[in-house]
Tab-separated table of C-alpha atoms and ligand atoms in Angstrom:
chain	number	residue	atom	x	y	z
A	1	UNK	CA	-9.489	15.333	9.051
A	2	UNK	CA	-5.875	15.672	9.881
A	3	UNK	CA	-3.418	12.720	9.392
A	4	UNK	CA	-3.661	8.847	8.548
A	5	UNK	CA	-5.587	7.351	12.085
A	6	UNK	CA	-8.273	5.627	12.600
A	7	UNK	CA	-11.907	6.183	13.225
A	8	UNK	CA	-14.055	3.392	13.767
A	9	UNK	CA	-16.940	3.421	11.207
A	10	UNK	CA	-20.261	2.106	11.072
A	11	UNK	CA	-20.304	-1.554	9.227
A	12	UNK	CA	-17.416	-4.092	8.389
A	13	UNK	CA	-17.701	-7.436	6.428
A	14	UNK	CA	-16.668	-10.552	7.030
A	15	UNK	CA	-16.648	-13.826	5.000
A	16	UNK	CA	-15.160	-17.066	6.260
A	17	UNK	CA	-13.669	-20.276	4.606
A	18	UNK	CA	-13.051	-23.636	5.818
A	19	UNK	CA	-11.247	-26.130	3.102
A	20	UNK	CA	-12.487	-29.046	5.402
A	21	UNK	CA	-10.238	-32.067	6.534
A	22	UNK	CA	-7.098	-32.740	4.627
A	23	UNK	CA	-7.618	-35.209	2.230
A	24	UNK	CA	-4.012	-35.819	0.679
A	25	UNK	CA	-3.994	-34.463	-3.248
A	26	UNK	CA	-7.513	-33.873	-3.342
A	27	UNK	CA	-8.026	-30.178	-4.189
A	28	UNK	CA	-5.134	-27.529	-5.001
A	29	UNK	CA	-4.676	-26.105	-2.013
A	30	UNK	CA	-3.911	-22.321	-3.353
A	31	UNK	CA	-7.639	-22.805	-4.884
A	32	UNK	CA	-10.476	-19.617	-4.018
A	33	UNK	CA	-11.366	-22.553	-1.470
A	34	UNK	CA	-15.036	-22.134	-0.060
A	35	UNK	CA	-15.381	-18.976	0.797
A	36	UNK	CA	-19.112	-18.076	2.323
A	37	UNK	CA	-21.129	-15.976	1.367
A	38	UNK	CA	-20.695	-13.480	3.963
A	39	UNK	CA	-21.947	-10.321	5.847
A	40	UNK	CA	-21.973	-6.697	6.179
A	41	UNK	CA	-22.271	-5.916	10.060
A	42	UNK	CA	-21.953	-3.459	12.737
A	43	UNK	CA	-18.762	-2.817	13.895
A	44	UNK	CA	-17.881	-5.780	16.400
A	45	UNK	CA	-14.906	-7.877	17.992
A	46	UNK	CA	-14.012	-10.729	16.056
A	47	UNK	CA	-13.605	-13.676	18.397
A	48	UNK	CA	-10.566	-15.521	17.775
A	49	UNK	CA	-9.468	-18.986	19.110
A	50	UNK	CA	-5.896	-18.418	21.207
A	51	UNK	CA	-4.024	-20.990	19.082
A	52	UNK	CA	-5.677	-19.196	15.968
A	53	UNK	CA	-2.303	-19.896	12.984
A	54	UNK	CA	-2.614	-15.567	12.814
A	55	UNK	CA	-1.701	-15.229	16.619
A	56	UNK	CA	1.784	-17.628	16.609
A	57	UNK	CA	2.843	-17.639	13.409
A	58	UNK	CA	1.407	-14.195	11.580
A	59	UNK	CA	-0.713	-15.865	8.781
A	60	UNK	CA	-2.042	-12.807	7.811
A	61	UNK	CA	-1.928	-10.498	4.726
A	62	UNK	CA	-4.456	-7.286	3.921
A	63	UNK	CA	-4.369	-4.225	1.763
A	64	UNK	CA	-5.282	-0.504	1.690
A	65	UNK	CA	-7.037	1.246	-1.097
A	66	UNK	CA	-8.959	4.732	-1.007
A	67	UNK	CA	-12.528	5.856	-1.950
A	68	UNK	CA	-12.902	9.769	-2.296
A	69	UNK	CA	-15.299	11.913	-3.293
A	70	UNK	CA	-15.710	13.907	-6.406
A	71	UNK	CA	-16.583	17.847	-7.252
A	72	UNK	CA	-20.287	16.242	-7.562
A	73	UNK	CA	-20.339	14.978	-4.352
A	74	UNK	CA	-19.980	11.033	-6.261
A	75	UNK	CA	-17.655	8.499	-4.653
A	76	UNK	CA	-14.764	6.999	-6.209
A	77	UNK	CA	-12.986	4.304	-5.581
A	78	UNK	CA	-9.285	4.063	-7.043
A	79	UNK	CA	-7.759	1.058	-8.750
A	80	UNK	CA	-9.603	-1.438	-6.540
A	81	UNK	CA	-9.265	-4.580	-9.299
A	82	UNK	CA	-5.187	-4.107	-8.975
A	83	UNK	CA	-5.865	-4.154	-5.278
A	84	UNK	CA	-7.638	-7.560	-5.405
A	85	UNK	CA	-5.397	-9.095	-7.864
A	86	UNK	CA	-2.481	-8.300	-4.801
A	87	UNK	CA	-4.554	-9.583	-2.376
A	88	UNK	CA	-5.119	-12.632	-4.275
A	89	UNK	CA	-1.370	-12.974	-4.663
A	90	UNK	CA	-0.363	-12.113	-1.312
A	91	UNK	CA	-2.348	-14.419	0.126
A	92	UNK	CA	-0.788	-17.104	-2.084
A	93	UNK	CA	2.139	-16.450	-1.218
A	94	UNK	CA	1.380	-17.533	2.681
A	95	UNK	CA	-0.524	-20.724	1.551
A	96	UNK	CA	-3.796	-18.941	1.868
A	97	UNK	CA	-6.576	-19.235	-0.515
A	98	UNK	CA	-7.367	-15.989	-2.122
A	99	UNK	CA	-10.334	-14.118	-2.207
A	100	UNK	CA	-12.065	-14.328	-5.597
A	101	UNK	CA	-11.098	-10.885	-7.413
A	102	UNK	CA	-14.911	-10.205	-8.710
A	103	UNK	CA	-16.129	-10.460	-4.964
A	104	UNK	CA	-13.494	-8.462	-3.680
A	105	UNK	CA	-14.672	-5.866	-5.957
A	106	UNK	CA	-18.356	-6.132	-5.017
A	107	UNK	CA	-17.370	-6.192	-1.316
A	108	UNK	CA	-15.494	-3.138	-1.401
A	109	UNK	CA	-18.138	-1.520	-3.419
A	110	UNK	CA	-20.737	-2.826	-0.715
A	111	UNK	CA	-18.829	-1.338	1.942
A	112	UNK	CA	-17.764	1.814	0.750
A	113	UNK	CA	-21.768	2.246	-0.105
A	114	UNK	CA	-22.964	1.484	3.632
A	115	UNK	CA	-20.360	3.629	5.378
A	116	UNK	CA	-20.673	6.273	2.555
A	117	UNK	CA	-21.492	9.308	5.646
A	118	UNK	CA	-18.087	8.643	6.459
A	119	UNK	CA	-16.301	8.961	3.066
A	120	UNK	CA	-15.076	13.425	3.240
A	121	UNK	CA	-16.238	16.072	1.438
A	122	UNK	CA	-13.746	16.452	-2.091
A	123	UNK	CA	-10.858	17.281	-1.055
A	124	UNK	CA	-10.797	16.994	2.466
A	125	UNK	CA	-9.398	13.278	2.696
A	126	UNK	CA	-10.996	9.903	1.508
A	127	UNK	CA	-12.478	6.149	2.711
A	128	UNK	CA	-9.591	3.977	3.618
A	129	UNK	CA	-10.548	0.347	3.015
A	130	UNK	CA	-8.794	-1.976	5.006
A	131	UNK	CA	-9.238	-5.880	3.600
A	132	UNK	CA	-6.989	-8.467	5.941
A	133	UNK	CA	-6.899	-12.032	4.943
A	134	UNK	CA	-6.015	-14.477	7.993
A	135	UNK	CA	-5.923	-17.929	9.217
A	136	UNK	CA	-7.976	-18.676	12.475
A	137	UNK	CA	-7.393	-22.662	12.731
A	138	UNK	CA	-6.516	-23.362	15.845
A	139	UNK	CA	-3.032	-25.037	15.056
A	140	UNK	CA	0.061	-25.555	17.496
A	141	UNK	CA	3.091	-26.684	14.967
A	142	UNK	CA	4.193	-24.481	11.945
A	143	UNK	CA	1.988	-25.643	8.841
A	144	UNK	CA	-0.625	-24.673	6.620
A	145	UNK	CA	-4.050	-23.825	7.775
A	146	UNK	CA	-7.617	-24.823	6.621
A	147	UNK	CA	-9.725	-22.127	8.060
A	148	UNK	CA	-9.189	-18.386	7.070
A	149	UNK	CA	-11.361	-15.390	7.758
A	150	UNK	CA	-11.355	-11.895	5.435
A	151	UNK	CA	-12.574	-9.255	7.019
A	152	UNK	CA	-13.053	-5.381	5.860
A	153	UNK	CA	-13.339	-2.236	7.759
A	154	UNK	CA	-12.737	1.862	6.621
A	155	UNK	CA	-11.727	4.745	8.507
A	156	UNK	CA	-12.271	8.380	6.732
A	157	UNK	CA	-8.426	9.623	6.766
A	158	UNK	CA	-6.321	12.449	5.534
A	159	UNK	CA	-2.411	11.464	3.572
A	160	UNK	CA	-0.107	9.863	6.099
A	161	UNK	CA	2.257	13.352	6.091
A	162	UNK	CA	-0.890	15.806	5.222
A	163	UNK	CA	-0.562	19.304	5.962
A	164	UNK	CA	3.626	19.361	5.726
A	165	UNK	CA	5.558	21.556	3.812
A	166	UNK	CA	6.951	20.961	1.081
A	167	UNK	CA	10.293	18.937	0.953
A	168	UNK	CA	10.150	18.901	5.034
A	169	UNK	CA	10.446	15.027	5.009
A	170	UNK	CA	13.540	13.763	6.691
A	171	UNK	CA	14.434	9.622	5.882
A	172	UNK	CA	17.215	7.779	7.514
A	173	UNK	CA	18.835	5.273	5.255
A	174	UNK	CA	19.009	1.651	6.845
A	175	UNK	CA	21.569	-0.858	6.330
A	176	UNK	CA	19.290	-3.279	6.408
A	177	UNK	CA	16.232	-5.272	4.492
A	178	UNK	CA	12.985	-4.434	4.677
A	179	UNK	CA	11.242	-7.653	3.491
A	180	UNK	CA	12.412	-11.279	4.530
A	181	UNK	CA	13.328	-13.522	1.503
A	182	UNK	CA	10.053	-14.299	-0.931
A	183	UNK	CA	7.745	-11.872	0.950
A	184	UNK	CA	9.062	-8.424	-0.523
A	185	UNK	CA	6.426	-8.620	-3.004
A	186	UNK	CA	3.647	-9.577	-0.789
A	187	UNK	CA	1.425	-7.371	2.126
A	188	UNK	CA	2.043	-9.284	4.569
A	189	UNK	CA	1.909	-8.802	8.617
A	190	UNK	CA	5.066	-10.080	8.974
A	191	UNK	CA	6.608	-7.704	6.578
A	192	UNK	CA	5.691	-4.791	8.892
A	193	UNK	CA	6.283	-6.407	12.070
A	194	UNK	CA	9.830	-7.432	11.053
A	195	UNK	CA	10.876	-2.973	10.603
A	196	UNK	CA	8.718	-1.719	13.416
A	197	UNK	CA	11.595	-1.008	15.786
A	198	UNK	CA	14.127	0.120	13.193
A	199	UNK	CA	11.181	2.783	11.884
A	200	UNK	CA	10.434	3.504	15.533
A	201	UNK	CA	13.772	4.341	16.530
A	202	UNK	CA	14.708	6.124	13.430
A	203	UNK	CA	11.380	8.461	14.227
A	204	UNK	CA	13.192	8.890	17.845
A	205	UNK	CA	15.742	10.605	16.150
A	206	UNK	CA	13.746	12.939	14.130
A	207	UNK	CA	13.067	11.285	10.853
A	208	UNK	CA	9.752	10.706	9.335
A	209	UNK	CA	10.550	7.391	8.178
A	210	UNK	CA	13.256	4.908	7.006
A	211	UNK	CA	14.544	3.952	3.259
A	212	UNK	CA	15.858	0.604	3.390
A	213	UNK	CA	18.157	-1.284	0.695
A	214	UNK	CA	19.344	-4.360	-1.108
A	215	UNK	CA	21.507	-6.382	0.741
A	216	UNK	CA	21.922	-8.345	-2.337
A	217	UNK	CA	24.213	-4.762	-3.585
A	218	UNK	CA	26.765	-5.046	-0.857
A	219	UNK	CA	27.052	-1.929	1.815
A	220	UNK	CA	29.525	0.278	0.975
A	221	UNK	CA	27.578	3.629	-0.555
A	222	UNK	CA	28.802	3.312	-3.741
A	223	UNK	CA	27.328	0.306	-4.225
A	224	UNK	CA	24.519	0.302	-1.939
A	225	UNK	CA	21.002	0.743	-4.071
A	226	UNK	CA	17.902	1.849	-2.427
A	227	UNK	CA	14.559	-0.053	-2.343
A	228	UNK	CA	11.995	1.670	-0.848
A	229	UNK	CA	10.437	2.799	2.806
A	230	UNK	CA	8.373	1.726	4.957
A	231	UNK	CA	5.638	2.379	3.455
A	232	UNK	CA	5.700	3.924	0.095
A	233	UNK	CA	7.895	3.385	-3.138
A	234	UNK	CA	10.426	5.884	-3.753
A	235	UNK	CA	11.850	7.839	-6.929
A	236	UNK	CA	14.393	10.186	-8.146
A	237	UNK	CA	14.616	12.861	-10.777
A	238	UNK	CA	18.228	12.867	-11.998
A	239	UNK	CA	19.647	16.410	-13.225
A	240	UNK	CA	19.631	14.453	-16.749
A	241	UNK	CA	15.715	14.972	-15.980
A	242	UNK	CA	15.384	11.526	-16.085
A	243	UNK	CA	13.231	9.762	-13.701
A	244	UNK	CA	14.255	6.284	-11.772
A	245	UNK	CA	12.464	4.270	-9.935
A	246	UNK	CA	14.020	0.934	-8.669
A	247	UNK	CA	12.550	-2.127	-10.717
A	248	UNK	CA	10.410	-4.827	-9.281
A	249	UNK	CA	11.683	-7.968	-7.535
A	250	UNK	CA	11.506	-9.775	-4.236
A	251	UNK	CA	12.895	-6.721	-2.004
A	252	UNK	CA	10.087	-4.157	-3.799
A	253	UNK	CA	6.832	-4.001	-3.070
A	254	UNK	CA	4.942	-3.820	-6.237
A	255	UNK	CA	3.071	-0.322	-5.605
A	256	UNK	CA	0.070	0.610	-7.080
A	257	UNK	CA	0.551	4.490	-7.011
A	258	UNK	CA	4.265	3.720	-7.929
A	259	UNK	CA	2.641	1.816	-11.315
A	260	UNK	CA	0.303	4.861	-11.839
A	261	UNK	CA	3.305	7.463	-11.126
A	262	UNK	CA	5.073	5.517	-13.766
A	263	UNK	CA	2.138	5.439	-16.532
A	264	UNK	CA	1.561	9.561	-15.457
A	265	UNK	CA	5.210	10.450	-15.805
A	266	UNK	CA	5.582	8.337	-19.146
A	267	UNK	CA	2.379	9.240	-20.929
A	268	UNK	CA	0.509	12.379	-19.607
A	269	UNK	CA	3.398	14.438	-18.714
A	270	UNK	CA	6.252	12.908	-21.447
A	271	UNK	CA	9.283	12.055	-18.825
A	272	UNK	CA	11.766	9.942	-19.467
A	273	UNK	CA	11.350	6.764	-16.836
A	274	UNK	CA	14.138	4.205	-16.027
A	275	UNK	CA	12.960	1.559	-13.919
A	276	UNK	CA	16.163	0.391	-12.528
A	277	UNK	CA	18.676	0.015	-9.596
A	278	UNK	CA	19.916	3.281	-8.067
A	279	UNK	CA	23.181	3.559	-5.807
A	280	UNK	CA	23.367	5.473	-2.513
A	281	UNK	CA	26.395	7.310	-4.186
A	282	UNK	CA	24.146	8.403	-7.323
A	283	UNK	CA	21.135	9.702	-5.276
A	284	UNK	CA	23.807	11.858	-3.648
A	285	UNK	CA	25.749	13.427	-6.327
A	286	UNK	CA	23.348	13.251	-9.603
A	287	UNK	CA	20.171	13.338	-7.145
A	288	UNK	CA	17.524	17.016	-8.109
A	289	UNK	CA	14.610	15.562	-6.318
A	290	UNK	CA	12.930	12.609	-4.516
A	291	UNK	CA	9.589	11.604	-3.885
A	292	UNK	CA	7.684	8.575	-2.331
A	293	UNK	CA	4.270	7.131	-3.425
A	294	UNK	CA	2.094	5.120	-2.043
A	295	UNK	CA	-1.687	4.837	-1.137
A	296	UNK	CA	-1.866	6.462	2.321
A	297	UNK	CA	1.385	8.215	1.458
A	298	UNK	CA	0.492	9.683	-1.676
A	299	UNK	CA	3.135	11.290	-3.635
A	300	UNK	CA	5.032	13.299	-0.618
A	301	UNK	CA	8.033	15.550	-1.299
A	302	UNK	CA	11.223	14.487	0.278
A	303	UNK	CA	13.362	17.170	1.467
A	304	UNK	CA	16.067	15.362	2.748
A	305	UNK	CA	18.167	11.684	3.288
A	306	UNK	CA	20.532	10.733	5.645
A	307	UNK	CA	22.893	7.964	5.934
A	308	UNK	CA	25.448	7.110	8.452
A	309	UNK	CA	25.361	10.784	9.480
A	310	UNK	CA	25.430	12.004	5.906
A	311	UNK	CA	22.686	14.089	4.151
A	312	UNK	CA	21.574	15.378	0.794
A	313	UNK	CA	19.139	17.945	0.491
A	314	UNK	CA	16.302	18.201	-2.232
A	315	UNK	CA	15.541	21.646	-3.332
A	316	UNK	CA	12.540	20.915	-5.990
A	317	UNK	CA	9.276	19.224	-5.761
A	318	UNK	CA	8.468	20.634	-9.750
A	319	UNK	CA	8.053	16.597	-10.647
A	320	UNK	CA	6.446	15.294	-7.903
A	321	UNK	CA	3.934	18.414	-8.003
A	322	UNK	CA	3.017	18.109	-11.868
A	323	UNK	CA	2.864	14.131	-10.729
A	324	UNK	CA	-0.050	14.648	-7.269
A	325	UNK	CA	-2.137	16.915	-9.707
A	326	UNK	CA	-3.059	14.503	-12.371
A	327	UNK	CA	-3.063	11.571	-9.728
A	328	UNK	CA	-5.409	13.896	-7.832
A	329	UNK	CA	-7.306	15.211	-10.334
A	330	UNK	CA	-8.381	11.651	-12.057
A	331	UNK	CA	-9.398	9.990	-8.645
A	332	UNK	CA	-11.838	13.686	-7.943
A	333	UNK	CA	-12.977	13.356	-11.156
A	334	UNK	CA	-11.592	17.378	-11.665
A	335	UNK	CA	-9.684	14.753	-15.229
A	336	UNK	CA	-10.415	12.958	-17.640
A	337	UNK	CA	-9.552	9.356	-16.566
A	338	UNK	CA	-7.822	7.922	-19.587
A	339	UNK	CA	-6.662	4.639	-17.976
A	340	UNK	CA	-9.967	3.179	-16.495
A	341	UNK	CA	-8.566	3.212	-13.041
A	342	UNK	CA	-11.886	5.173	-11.017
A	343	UNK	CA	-14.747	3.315	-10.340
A	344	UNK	CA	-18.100	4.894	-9.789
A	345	UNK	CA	-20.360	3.926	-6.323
A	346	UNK	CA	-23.448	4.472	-5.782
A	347	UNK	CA	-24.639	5.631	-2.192
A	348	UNK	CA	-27.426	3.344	-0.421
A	349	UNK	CA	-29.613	5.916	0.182
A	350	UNK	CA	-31.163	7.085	3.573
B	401	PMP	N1	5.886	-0.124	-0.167
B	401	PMP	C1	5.419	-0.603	0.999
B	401	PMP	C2	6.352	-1.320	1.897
B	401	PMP	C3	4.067	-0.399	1.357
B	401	PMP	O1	3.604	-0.864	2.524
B	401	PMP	C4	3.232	0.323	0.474
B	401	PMP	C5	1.804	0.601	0.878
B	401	PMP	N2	0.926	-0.439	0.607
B	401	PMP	C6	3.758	0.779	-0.731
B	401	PMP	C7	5.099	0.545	-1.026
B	401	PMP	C8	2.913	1.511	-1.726
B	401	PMP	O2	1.913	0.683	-2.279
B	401	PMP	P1	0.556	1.299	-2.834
B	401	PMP	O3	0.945	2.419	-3.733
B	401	PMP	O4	-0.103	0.181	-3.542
B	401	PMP	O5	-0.207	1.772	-1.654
């Protein structure tokens, strides 16, 4: 397995809800609505009508979480109750009803059971579940929907950078957003189709990826703070020792690994956390060492940022080293898993 792609597995799941004609005050329309039962099936097409709300206006919001396998040869699935408690809320946030968090569990459970072949041997990558949340009404205007579809598939994948060297991460600072106003905290489609060219063109010029900022902080580096990439949340050892992370709020995407980073740092390992802005300026006079977390990101060394032709180099990965071990060893089982985050599956057998 080399690098984060995908491989079309055996079964997906679908479930479908329909919250029936409009009747004006009658339900709350951010409800778990009627969700059916729904199926585990081959991998298929899903047919879709052309004026579905998911195809004009980008009604759509999913998540990513990991199953891997243990020393054993068990499966383990990581943190996947935080995952459906951000589904839920994503999906909220577009007017969609969310997916009942209990369900979401079983689902994910279900699925990671009947693709289990697919899920790599310990250590060799993991099960990347992919839930998406969307509305298929056919609709014309702008407006809430009434009909929604959640579907599931997994791919067996490697860490988005796997296989780099240390520190060999290059990100281009952006003077721009990355999340429009109210979505930052959600996973939504629109989110990631709003930086696809910026990332794309920043690749062109030989960066991995992009670190965008606050436009609420003004532009000029000393005040500029930092937010996070394109993908992953990002944080910086200080030569104080201390570690920062910038604080949650509508341009920060509330990261999973980023909260397990946090509880890691602050009680396995005894480092002194400060969850708050950070300036351009301060990354690049007081900055010892970045690193950026996230579920198909991991917890990946940066070696260097640039902005507006100006770079800082990091010469240690010591933190974000003593961090991937204890991340790594409680989801392969190789820990103890003192905060209840693995969940055991059992394989359907053949
Ligand atoms: N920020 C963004 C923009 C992301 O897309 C992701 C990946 N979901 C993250 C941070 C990291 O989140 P997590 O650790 O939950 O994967």
């Amino acid at each position: 397995m080399s690098g984060f792609g995908l491989t079309q597995t055996k079964i997906i799941y679908r479930a479908a809800c329909d919250l029936g004609p409009d009747q004006k005050g009658s339900e709350d329309p951010l409800s778990e609505g009627a969700w059916s039962e729904g199926n585990f099936i081959e991998w298929d097409e899903i047919g879709l009508s052309p004026a579905a709300g998911v195809l004009s206006y980008g009604l759509s919001v999913f998540e990513g979480l990991k199953a891997q396998r243990d020393q054993n040869g068990g499966i383990r699935l990581f943190r996947v109750d935080e995952h459906a408690r951000r589904f839920a809320a994503s999906a909220q946030t577009l007017l969609m009803p969310f997916f009942p968090i209990d369900r979401f569990c079983s689902v994910i459970e279900g699925m990671v059971r009947r693709n289990s072949s697919f899920v790599p041997a310990s250590g060799e990558g993991s099960l990347y579940l992919r839930p998406v949340l969307f509305a298929v009404e056919p609709k014309l205007g702008l407006g809430r929907c009434r009909q929604f579809s959640m579907t599931v598939y997994a791919s067996p994948v490697d860490d988005f950078f796997s296989h780099r060297p240390e520190r060999s991460l290059r990100l281009e600072v952006l003077d721009r957003e990355r999340a429009a106003p109210g979505l930052g905290a959600a996973k939504c489609s629109a989110n990631y189709a709003a930086v696809l060219a910026a990332v794309e063109a920043s690749r062109a010029k030989g960066f991995n990826d992009v670190v965008f900022i606050d436009p609420e902080s003004g532009y000029s580096s000393q005040q500029t703070v930092v937010t996070e990439t394109s993908g992953a949340n990002l944080f910086v050892r200080l030569a104080s020792g201390h570690l920062v992370t910038p604080p949650l709020g509508d341009q920060l995407f509330p990261g999973i690994t980023r909260d397990s980073v946090l509880r890691v740092a602050r009680e396995v390992l005894g480092i002194t956390i400060e969850e708050r802005p950070i300036s351009l300026e301060e990354i690049f006079e007081a900055g010892d060492e970045v690193f950026c977390t996230g579920t198909a990101w991991s917890v990946a060394s940066i070696g260097e940022i640039e902005h507006r032709g100006s770079a800082k180099q990091f010469s240690t990965s010591e933190t974000q080293t003593l961090i991937l071990n204890v991340i790594r060893g409680v989801q392969t089982g190789r820990l103890e898993d003192p905060f209840g985050w693995v969940r055991k599956v059992g394989e359907v057998k053949r």
